[in-house]
Amino acid sequence: MKNSIIIRGLILATVSVFSCSKTEQTSSSEPQKISLSDSVTAKPQIQPDNQRAITEKIAHYIANDYLTPADLKSIGMNDRKFRYNTIDLNDEGKMEVFVSFSTPYFCGTGGCSMILLNDHLQPITKFTVIRPPIYVDSEMKNGWKILYLQDGDQWKALTYKNGKYPSNPSIVSQTSEKPSDKVIVIFPNNNAKDYTF
């Protein structure tokens, strides 16, 4: 009887530890839902199945496809960092991947470089200058969700057209529209976990 109580206790403790460690591993690459009206952050919506494999594939893409050998020679080890978030932008059940850079090699006065990749880690849009966070609206145009960026107290709406989003959001006209009340926010406060390549 005592042995069965001890075994049940061990099983319960093991399940509890496993659940906690799995939650910690996935939290950094998940977009968050936030209400624009009251700025309350809700629970993460996306949980990648294999974060380590995704991270390694993204690092490989950056080092071998996105950057040139000359770029890699110019980038110091402290600047070889990226962040990412996964989200389904076209409601096809496959995750697109936002890859963000925030180190000096990738940033200037107008913002930083960012890449949007499909689920096979092929580029959809290479953003030249962008400032997170990105607000992903539930409204769609051309089969893809509208992305919003805040520029001061104005909004810029990025719509998918001809196979991509605008690569330079700084030249997109401001709009009087704003995202719906509840949106998914990518890189809120730019505080996602850093990975290296």
Short mmCIF file of C-alpha atoms in Angstrom, two decimals:
data_model
loop_
_atom_site.label_atom_id
_atom_site.label_comp_id
_atom_site.label_asym_id
_atom_site.label_seq_id
_atom_site.Cartn_x
_atom_site.Cartn_y
_atom_site.Cartn_z
CA MET A 1 0.00 0.00 0.00
CA LYS A 2 2.78 2.44 0.92
CA ASN A 3 4.64 1.52 -2.28
CA SER A 4 1.61 2.32 -4.48
CA ILE A 5 1.20 5.72 -2.77
CA ILE A 6 4.89 6.50 -3.33
CA ILE A 7 4.69 5.39 -6.99
CA ARG A 8 1.60 7.55 -7.59
CA GLY A 9 3.38 10.50 -5.99
CA LEU A 10 6.44 10.03 -8.20
CA ILE A 11 4.32 9.77 -11.35
CA LEU A 12 2.40 12.92 -10.42
CA ALA A 13 5.64 14.82 -9.71
CA THR A 14 7.20 13.66 -12.99
CA VAL A 15 4.15 14.74 -15.02
CA SER A 16 4.12 18.10 -13.24
CA VAL A 17 7.83 18.75 -13.92
CA PHE A 18 7.48 17.68 -17.59
CA SER A 19 4.49 20.01 -18.10
CA CYS A 20 6.32 22.99 -16.59
CA SER A 21 9.50 22.45 -18.61
CA LYS A 22 7.55 22.06 -21.87
CA THR A 23 5.72 25.35 -21.24
CA GLU A 24 8.99 27.18 -20.63
CA GLN A 25 10.52 25.88 -23.86
CA THR A 26 7.74 27.09 -26.15
CA SER A 27 6.89 30.46 -24.65
CA SER A 28 9.56 32.52 -26.38
CA SER A 29 8.53 31.88 -29.98
CA GLU A 30 4.80 32.34 -29.64
CA PRO A 31 2.83 35.41 -30.62
CA GLN A 32 0.54 36.89 -28.03
CA LYS A 33 -3.04 38.08 -28.26
CA ILE A 34 -3.58 41.55 -26.88
CA SER A 35 -6.53 43.89 -26.65
CA LEU A 36 -5.80 47.33 -28.06
CA SER A 37 -8.50 48.91 -25.90
CA ASP A 38 -7.17 47.79 -22.52
CA SER A 39 -3.65 46.45 -23.33
CA VAL A 40 -4.22 43.15 -21.56
CA THR A 41 -2.05 40.33 -22.82
CA ALA A 42 -3.85 37.00 -23.17
CA LYS A 43 -2.38 33.49 -23.36
CA PRO A 44 -0.05 32.57 -26.24
CA GLN A 45 -1.92 31.13 -29.22
CA ILE A 46 0.74 29.04 -31.00
CA GLN A 47 2.88 26.23 -29.58
CA PRO A 48 5.50 24.84 -31.97
CA ASP A 49 5.96 21.07 -31.70
CA ASN A 50 9.73 21.03 -31.95
CA GLN A 51 11.27 24.37 -31.09
CA ARG A 52 14.88 23.18 -31.18
CA ALA A 53 14.53 21.79 -34.74
CA ILE A 54 12.81 24.98 -35.95
CA THR A 55 15.49 27.16 -34.33
CA GLU A 56 18.31 25.15 -35.95
CA LYS A 57 16.65 25.31 -39.38
CA ILE A 58 16.18 29.07 -39.11
CA ALA A 59 19.82 29.54 -38.04
CA HIS A 60 20.92 27.41 -41.03
CA TYR A 61 18.75 29.47 -43.40
CA ILE A 62 20.17 32.77 -42.08
CA ALA A 63 23.80 31.64 -42.31
CA ASN A 64 23.55 29.84 -45.66
CA ASP A 65 20.77 31.48 -47.68
CA TYR A 66 19.87 34.89 -46.27
CA LEU A 67 23.40 36.17 -45.67
CA THR A 68 26.39 36.10 -48.01
CA PRO A 69 29.84 34.83 -46.95
CA ALA A 70 30.97 38.49 -46.91
CA ASP A 71 28.11 39.33 -44.51
CA LEU A 72 29.12 36.51 -42.18
CA LYS A 73 32.72 37.76 -42.09
CA SER A 74 31.50 41.26 -41.19
CA ILE A 75 29.15 40.19 -38.40
CA GLY A 76 30.74 39.77 -35.00
CA MET A 77 29.70 36.86 -32.80
CA ASN A 78 27.76 39.22 -30.49
CA ASP A 79 25.64 40.37 -33.46
CA ARG A 80 24.73 36.86 -34.68
CA LYS A 81 21.38 36.82 -32.93
CA PHE A 82 17.79 36.45 -34.06
CA ARG A 83 14.30 36.06 -32.64
CA TYR A 84 11.31 34.36 -34.18
CA ASN A 85 7.57 33.85 -33.90
CA THR A 86 5.31 31.41 -35.73
CA ILE A 87 1.77 32.19 -36.86
CA ASP A 88 -0.69 31.08 -39.55
CA LEU A 89 -1.24 34.19 -41.68
CA ASN A 90 -3.38 32.66 -44.45
CA ASP A 91 -5.54 30.19 -42.48
CA GLU A 92 -4.12 27.18 -44.32
CA GLY A 93 -3.09 25.40 -41.12
CA LYS A 94 0.64 25.92 -41.75
CA MET A 95 2.83 28.23 -39.72
CA GLU A 96 4.61 31.17 -41.28
CA VAL A 97 7.71 32.37 -39.41
CA PHE A 98 8.69 35.95 -38.57
CA VAL A 99 12.46 36.24 -38.01
CA SER A 100 13.59 39.46 -36.36
CA PHE A 101 17.06 40.94 -35.94
CA SER A 102 17.89 43.62 -33.39
CA THR A 103 21.69 43.90 -33.35
CA PRO A 104 23.58 46.87 -34.87
CA TYR A 105 24.56 45.02 -38.08
CA PHE A 106 20.88 44.63 -39.00
CA CYS A 107 19.49 47.92 -37.65
CA GLY A 108 19.61 51.55 -38.60
CA THR A 109 17.76 54.73 -37.72
CA GLY A 110 14.63 53.59 -39.60
CA GLY A 111 14.36 50.19 -37.97
CA CYS A 112 15.74 46.68 -38.35
CA SER A 113 15.70 43.89 -40.89
CA MET A 114 13.10 41.16 -40.57
CA ILE A 115 12.16 38.14 -42.68
CA LEU A 116 8.82 36.43 -43.15
CA LEU A 117 9.27 32.77 -44.14
CA ASN A 118 6.79 30.11 -45.18
CA ASP A 119 6.50 26.75 -43.41
CA HIS A 120 9.36 25.37 -45.55
CA LEU A 121 11.53 28.33 -44.44
CA GLN A 122 11.48 29.96 -47.86
CA PRO A 123 11.23 33.76 -47.95
CA ILE A 124 7.86 35.43 -48.43
CA THR A 125 9.04 38.96 -47.60
CA LYS A 126 12.43 40.36 -46.64
CA PHE A 127 11.61 43.53 -44.71
CA THR A 128 14.35 46.14 -44.94
CA VAL A 129 13.36 48.48 -42.13
CA ILE A 130 10.69 47.59 -39.62
CA ARG A 131 9.98 48.38 -35.97
CA PRO A 132 8.20 45.75 -33.86
CA PRO A 133 5.66 45.04 -32.60
CA ILE A 134 3.61 43.79 -35.55
CA TYR A 135 -0.14 43.58 -35.05
CA VAL A 136 -1.76 40.71 -36.96
CA ASP A 137 -5.42 41.47 -37.59
CA SER A 138 -8.08 38.83 -38.07
CA GLU A 139 -9.26 40.70 -41.18
CA MET A 140 -7.84 39.28 -44.41
CA LYS A 141 -7.15 40.72 -47.85
CA ASN A 142 -5.99 38.67 -50.84
CA GLY A 143 -6.21 35.57 -48.65
CA TRP A 144 -3.72 36.79 -46.01
CA LYS A 145 -4.14 38.61 -42.71
CA ILE A 146 -3.50 42.33 -42.67
CA LEU A 147 -0.43 43.39 -40.68
CA TYR A 148 -0.42 46.69 -38.82
CA LEU A 149 2.50 48.76 -37.55
CA GLN A 150 2.14 51.76 -35.29
CA ASP A 151 3.94 54.92 -36.40
CA GLY A 152 3.55 57.41 -33.57
CA ASP A 153 -0.21 57.65 -33.05
CA GLN A 154 -0.94 56.61 -36.65
CA TRP A 155 -1.22 53.13 -38.17
CA LYS A 156 0.22 51.57 -41.30
CA ALA A 157 -1.58 48.61 -42.85
CA LEU A 158 0.53 46.08 -44.74
CA THR A 159 -1.50 43.98 -47.15
CA TYR A 160 -0.35 40.88 -48.97
CA LYS A 161 -0.19 41.40 -52.74
CA ASN A 162 1.63 39.64 -55.59
CA GLY A 163 3.04 36.96 -53.29
CA LYS A 164 4.40 39.19 -50.51
CA TYR A 165 3.90 42.05 -48.08
CA PRO A 166 5.56 45.46 -48.71
CA SER A 167 9.27 45.09 -47.94
CA ASN A 168 9.76 48.68 -46.75
CA PRO A 169 6.92 49.64 -44.38
CA SER A 170 8.38 53.15 -43.97
CA ILE A 171 7.10 54.11 -47.43
CA VAL A 172 3.59 52.68 -46.86
CA SER A 173 1.03 55.45 -46.41
CA GLN A 174 -0.51 55.92 -43.02
CA THR A 175 -4.12 54.88 -42.69
CA SER A 176 -7.04 56.14 -40.66
CA GLU A 177 -7.93 52.50 -40.01
CA LYS A 178 -6.61 50.64 -37.03
CA PRO A 179 -6.55 46.95 -36.18
CA SER A 180 -9.63 45.30 -34.74
CA ASP A 181 -9.98 45.36 -30.96
CA LYS A 182 -8.29 41.98 -30.49
CA VAL A 183 -5.18 41.23 -32.52
CA ILE A 184 -2.21 38.92 -32.26
CA VAL A 185 0.97 40.83 -31.45
CA ILE A 186 4.30 39.65 -32.82
CA PHE A 187 7.36 40.65 -30.76
CA PRO A 188 5.54 42.66 -28.08
CA ASN A 189 8.04 45.00 -26.44
CA ASN A 190 10.67 43.22 -28.59
CA ASN A 191 11.28 40.86 -25.65
CA ALA A 192 11.41 37.44 -27.35
CA LYS A 193 14.30 35.08 -26.61
CA ASP A 194 17.50 35.54 -28.62
CA TYR A 195 18.98 32.62 -30.60
CA THR A 196 22.34 32.51 -32.37
CA PHE A 197 23.35 31.58 -35.90
#
